[in-house]
Amino acid sequence: MKRSTFDAILSFLLGTSWAFVLIGAWGTFHLFSFLGFGPALFLALFFVLIGLFGILLLETMHTYRERRDEQIKQTKLLEDIKSLLQKSG
């Protein structure tokens, strides 16, 4: 099945978002480790939450796209059924 450009870009953005979250959390933890374990862990988790929010937005875009494509297919089927019913009777 051929993927659209939108799907390819969305997949790329999801992959880079996960990399951003993982590497960013690690970097944030090490950047603020001079403050101690607790604050560094808190800031790293805060960074992860912000990154996961971005991933959630991308996944929501993907879900809406799939739903829209499915609705287009269903509308086409209903129009075909309607035209068949009008022809037959």
Coordinates of N, CA, C and O in Angstrom, one line a residue:
M1 N 0.8 -1.2 0.0 CA 0.0 0.0 0.0 C 0.9 1.2 0.0 O 1.8 1.4 0.8
K2 N 0.6 2.2 -0.9 CA 1.4 3.4 -1.0 C 1.0 4.4 0.1 O -0.2 4.6 0.3
R3 N 2.0 4.9 0.7 CA 1.8 5.9 1.8 C 1.9 7.3 1.2 O 2.6 7.6 0.3
S4 N 1.1 8.2 1.7 CA 1.1 9.5 1.2 C 2.2 10.3 1.8 O 2.9 9.8 2.8
T5 N 2.5 11.4 1.3 CA 3.6 12.3 1.8 C 3.3 12.7 3.2 O 4.2 12.7 4.0
F6 N 2.1 13.0 3.5 CA 1.7 13.3 4.9 C 2.0 12.2 5.8 O 2.5 12.5 6.9
D7 N 1.7 11.0 5.5 CA 2.0 9.9 6.4 C 3.5 9.7 6.6 O 3.9 9.4 7.7
A8 N 4.3 9.9 5.5 CA 5.7 9.7 5.6 C 6.3 10.8 6.5 O 7.1 10.5 7.4
I9 N 5.8 12.1 6.4 CA 6.3 13.2 7.2 C 5.9 12.9 8.6 O 6.7 13.2 9.6
L10 N 4.7 12.5 8.8 CA 4.2 12.3 10.2 C 5.0 11.2 10.9 O 5.3 11.3 12.1
S11 N 5.3 10.1 10.2 CA 6.1 9.0 10.7 C 7.5 9.5 11.1 O 8.1 9.2 12.1
F12 N 8.1 10.3 10.2 CA 9.4 10.9 10.5 C 9.4 11.8 11.7 O 10.2 11.7 12.6
L13 N 8.3 12.6 11.8 CA 8.2 13.5 13.0 C 8.0 12.7 14.3 O 8.5 13.1 15.3
L14 N 7.3 11.6 14.2 CA 7.1 10.8 15.4 C 8.4 10.2 15.9 O 8.7 10.2 17.0
G15 N 9.2 9.7 14.9 CA 10.5 9.1 15.2 C 11.4 10.1 15.8 O 12.1 9.9 16.8
T16 N 11.5 11.3 15.2 CA 12.4 12.3 15.8 C 11.9 12.8 17.1 O 12.7 13.2 18.0
S17 N 10.5 12.8 17.3 CA 10.0 13.3 18.6 C 10.4 12.3 19.7 O 10.8 12.7 20.8
W18 N 10.3 11.0 19.4 CA 10.8 10.0 20.4 C 12.3 10.2 20.7 O 12.7 10.1 21.9
A19 N 13.1 10.4 19.7 CA 14.5 10.6 19.9 C 14.7 11.9 20.7 O 15.6 11.9 21.6
F20 N 14.0 12.9 20.4 CA 14.1 14.2 21.1 C 13.8 14.0 22.6 O 14.5 14.5 23.5
V21 N 12.7 13.2 22.9 CA 12.4 13.0 24.3 C 13.4 12.2 25.0 O 13.9 12.6 26.1
L22 N 13.9 11.1 24.4 CA 14.9 10.3 25.1 C 16.2 11.0 25.3 O 16.8 11.0 26.4
I23 N 16.8 11.6 24.2 CA 18.1 12.2 24.3 C 17.9 13.5 25.1 O 18.8 13.9 25.9
G24 N 16.8 14.2 25.0 CA 16.6 15.4 25.8 C 16.5 15.2 27.2 O 17.0 15.9 28.1
A25 N 15.8 14.1 27.6 CA 15.7 13.8 29.0 C 17.0 13.4 29.6 O 17.4 13.9 30.7
W26 N 17.8 12.6 28.9 CA 19.1 12.3 29.3 C 20.0 13.5 29.4 O 20.7 13.7 30.4
G27 N 20.0 14.4 28.4 CA 20.8 15.6 28.5 C 20.4 16.6 29.6 O 21.2 17.2 30.2
T28 N 19.0 16.7 29.8 CA 18.5 17.5 30.8 C 19.0 17.0 32.2 O 19.4 17.8 33.1
F29 N 18.9 15.7 32.4 CA 19.3 15.1 33.7 C 20.8 15.4 33.9 O 21.2 15.8 35.0
H30 N 21.6 15.2 32.9 CA 23.1 15.4 33.1 C 23.4 16.9 33.2 O 24.3 17.3 33.9
L31 N 22.7 17.8 32.5 CA 22.9 19.2 32.6 C 22.6 19.8 34.0 O 23.3 20.6 34.5
F32 N 21.6 19.2 34.6 CA 21.2 19.7 36.0 C 21.6 18.8 37.1 O 21.1 19.0 38.2
S33 N 22.5 17.9 36.8 CA 22.9 16.9 37.9 C 23.7 17.6 38.9 O 23.9 17.1 40.1
F34 N 24.3 18.8 38.6 CA 25.1 19.5 39.7 C 24.2 20.0 40.8 O 24.7 20.3 41.9
L35 N 22.9 20.1 40.5 CA 21.9 20.5 41.6 C 21.6 19.4 42.5 O 21.0 19.6 43.6
G36 N 21.9 18.2 42.2 CA 21.5 17.0 43.0 C 20.6 16.1 42.2 O 20.1 16.4 41.1
F37 N 20.4 14.9 42.7 CA 19.6 13.9 42.0 C 18.2 14.3 41.9 O 17.6 14.1 40.8
G38 N 17.6 14.8 43.0 CA 16.1 15.1 43.0 C 15.8 16.1 42.0 O 14.9 15.9 41.1
P39 N 16.4 17.3 42.0 CA 16.0 18.4 41.0 C 16.3 17.9 39.6 O 15.5 18.3 38.7
A40 N 17.4 17.2 39.4 CA 17.8 16.8 38.0 C 16.7 15.8 37.5 O 16.3 15.9 36.3
L41 N 16.3 14.9 38.3 CA 15.2 14.0 37.9 C 13.9 14.7 37.7 O 13.2 14.4 36.7
F42 N 13.6 15.6 38.5 CA 12.3 16.4 38.3 C 12.4 17.1 37.0 O 11.4 17.1 36.2
L43 N 13.4 17.8 36.7 CA 13.5 18.5 35.4 C 13.5 17.6 34.2 O 12.9 17.9 33.2
A44 N 14.2 16.5 34.4 CA 14.2 15.5 33.3 C 12.8 15.0 33.0 O 12.3 14.8 31.9
L45 N 12.0 14.7 34.1 CA 10.7 14.2 33.9 C 9.8 15.3 33.4 O 8.9 15.0 32.6
F46 N 10.0 16.5 33.8 CA 9.2 17.7 33.2 C 9.5 17.7 31.7 O 8.6 17.9 30.9
F47 N 10.8 17.6 31.3 CA 11.1 17.6 29.9 C 10.4 16.4 29.1 O 9.9 16.6 28.0
V48 N 10.3 15.3 29.7 CA 9.7 14.1 29.1 C 8.2 14.4 29.0 O 7.6 14.1 27.9
L49 N 7.6 15.0 29.9 CA 6.1 15.3 29.8 C 5.8 16.3 28.7 O 4.9 16.1 27.9
I50 N 6.7 17.3 28.5 CA 6.5 18.2 27.4 C 6.7 17.5 26.1 O 5.9 17.7 25.2
G51 N 7.7 16.6 26.0 CA 7.9 15.9 24.8 C 6.8 14.9 24.5 O 6.4 14.8 23.3
L52 N 6.3 14.3 25.5 CA 5.1 13.3 25.3 C 3.9 14.1 24.8 O 3.1 13.5 24.1
F53 N 3.7 15.3 25.2 CA 2.6 16.1 24.8 C 2.7 16.4 23.3 O 1.7 16.3 22.5
G54 N 3.9 16.6 22.8 CA 4.1 16.8 21.3 C 3.8 15.5 20.6 O 3.2 15.5 19.5
I55 N 4.3 14.3 21.2 CA 4.0 13.1 20.5 C 2.5 12.8 20.5 O 1.9 12.3 19.5
L56 N 1.8 13.2 21.6 CA 0.3 13.0 21.6 C -0.3 13.8 20.5 O -1.3 13.3 19.9
L57 N 0.1 15.0 20.3 CA -0.4 15.9 19.2 C -0.2 15.2 17.9 O -1.1 15.2 17.0
L58 N 1.0 14.7 17.6 CA 1.2 14.0 16.3 C 0.4 12.7 16.2 O -0.2 12.5 15.1
E59 N 0.2 12.0 17.2 CA -0.6 10.8 17.2 C -2.1 11.1 16.9 O -2.8 10.4 16.2
T60 N -2.5 12.3 17.5 CA -3.9 12.7 17.3 C -4.1 13.1 15.9 O -5.1 12.8 15.3
M61 N -3.1 13.8 15.3 CA -3.2 14.1 13.9 C -3.3 12.9 13.0 O -4.1 12.8 12.1
H62 N -2.6 11.8 13.4 CA -2.6 10.6 12.6 C -4.0 9.9 12.7 O -4.5 9.4 11.8
T63 N -4.5 9.9 14.0 CA -5.8 9.3 14.2 C -6.9 10.0 13.4 O -7.8 9.4 12.8
Y64 N -6.9 11.4 13.4 CA -7.9 12.1 12.6 C -7.8 11.9 11.2 O -8.8 11.8 10.4
R65 N -6.5 11.7 10.7 CA -6.3 11.4 9.3 C -6.9 10.1 8.9 O -7.6 9.9 7.9
E66 N -6.7 9.1 9.7 CA -7.2 7.7 9.5 C -8.7 7.8 9.5 O -9.4 7.1 8.7
R67 N -9.3 8.5 10.5 CA -10.8 8.6 10.6 C -11.4 9.3 9.4 O -12.4 8.8 8.8
R68 N -10.7 10.3 8.9 CA -11.2 11.0 7.7 C -11.2 10.1 6.5 O -12.1 10.1 5.7
D69 N -10.1 9.4 6.3 CA -10.0 8.5 5.2 C -11.0 7.4 5.2 O -11.6 7.0 4.2
E70 N -11.3 6.9 6.4 CA -12.4 5.9 6.6 C -13.7 6.4 6.3 O -14.6 5.8 5.6
Q71 N -14.0 7.7 6.7 CA -15.3 8.3 6.4 C -15.5 8.5 4.9 O -16.6 8.4 4.4
I72 N -14.4 8.8 4.2 CA -14.5 9.0 2.8 C -14.8 7.7 2.1 O -15.7 7.7 1.2
K73 N -14.2 6.6 2.6 CA -14.5 5.3 2.0 C -16.0 4.9 2.2 O -16.7 4.4 1.4
Q74 N -16.5 5.2 3.5 CA -17.8 4.8 3.8 C -18.8 5.7 3.0 O -19.9 5.2 2.6
T75 N -18.5 6.9 2.8 CA -19.4 7.8 2.0 C -19.5 7.3 0.6 O -20.6 7.3 0.0
K76 N -18.4 6.9 0.0 CA -18.3 6.4 -1.3 C -19.2 5.1 -1.4 O -20.0 5.0 -2.4
L77 N -19.1 4.2 -0.4 CA -19.9 3.0 -0.4 C -21.4 3.3 -0.3 O -22.2 2.7 -1.0
L78 N -21.7 4.3 0.5 CA -23.1 4.7 0.7 C -23.7 5.3 -0.6 O -24.8 5.0 -1.0
E79 N -22.9 6.1 -1.3 CA -23.3 6.7 -2.5 C -23.5 5.6 -3.6 O -24.4 5.7 -4.4
D80 N -22.6 4.6 -3.6 CA -22.8 3.5 -4.6 C -24.1 2.7 -4.3 O -24.8 2.3 -5.2
I81 N -24.3 2.4 -3.0 CA -25.6 1.7 -2.6 C -26.8 2.5 -3.0 O -27.8 2.0 -3.6
K82 N -26.7 3.8 -2.8 CA -27.9 4.7 -3.1 C -28.1 4.7 -4.6 O -29.3 4.6 -5.1
S83 N -27.1 4.8 -5.4 CA -27.2 4.8 -6.9 C -27.8 3.4 -7.4 O -28.6 3.4 -8.3
L84 N -27.3 2.3 -6.8 CA -27.9 1.0 -7.1 C -29.4 0.9 -6.8 O -30.1 0.3 -7.5
L85 N -29.7 1.4 -5.6 CA -31.1 1.3 -5.2 C -32.0 2.2 -6.1 O -33.2 1.8 -6.4
Q86 N -31.5 3.3 -6.5 CA -32.3 4.2 -7.4 C -32.5 3.6 -8.8 O -33.5 3.8 -9.4
K87 N -31.4 2.9 -9.3 CA -31.5 2.3 -10.6 C -32.5 1.1 -10.6 O -33.2 0.8 -11.5
S88 N -32.5 0.4 -9.5 CA -33.4 -0.8 -9.4 C -34.8 -0.5 -9.1 O -35.7 -1.4 -9.3
G89 N -35.1 0.6 -8.5 CA -36.5 0.7 -8.2 C -37.0 2.0 -7.9 O -38.0 2.3 -7.7

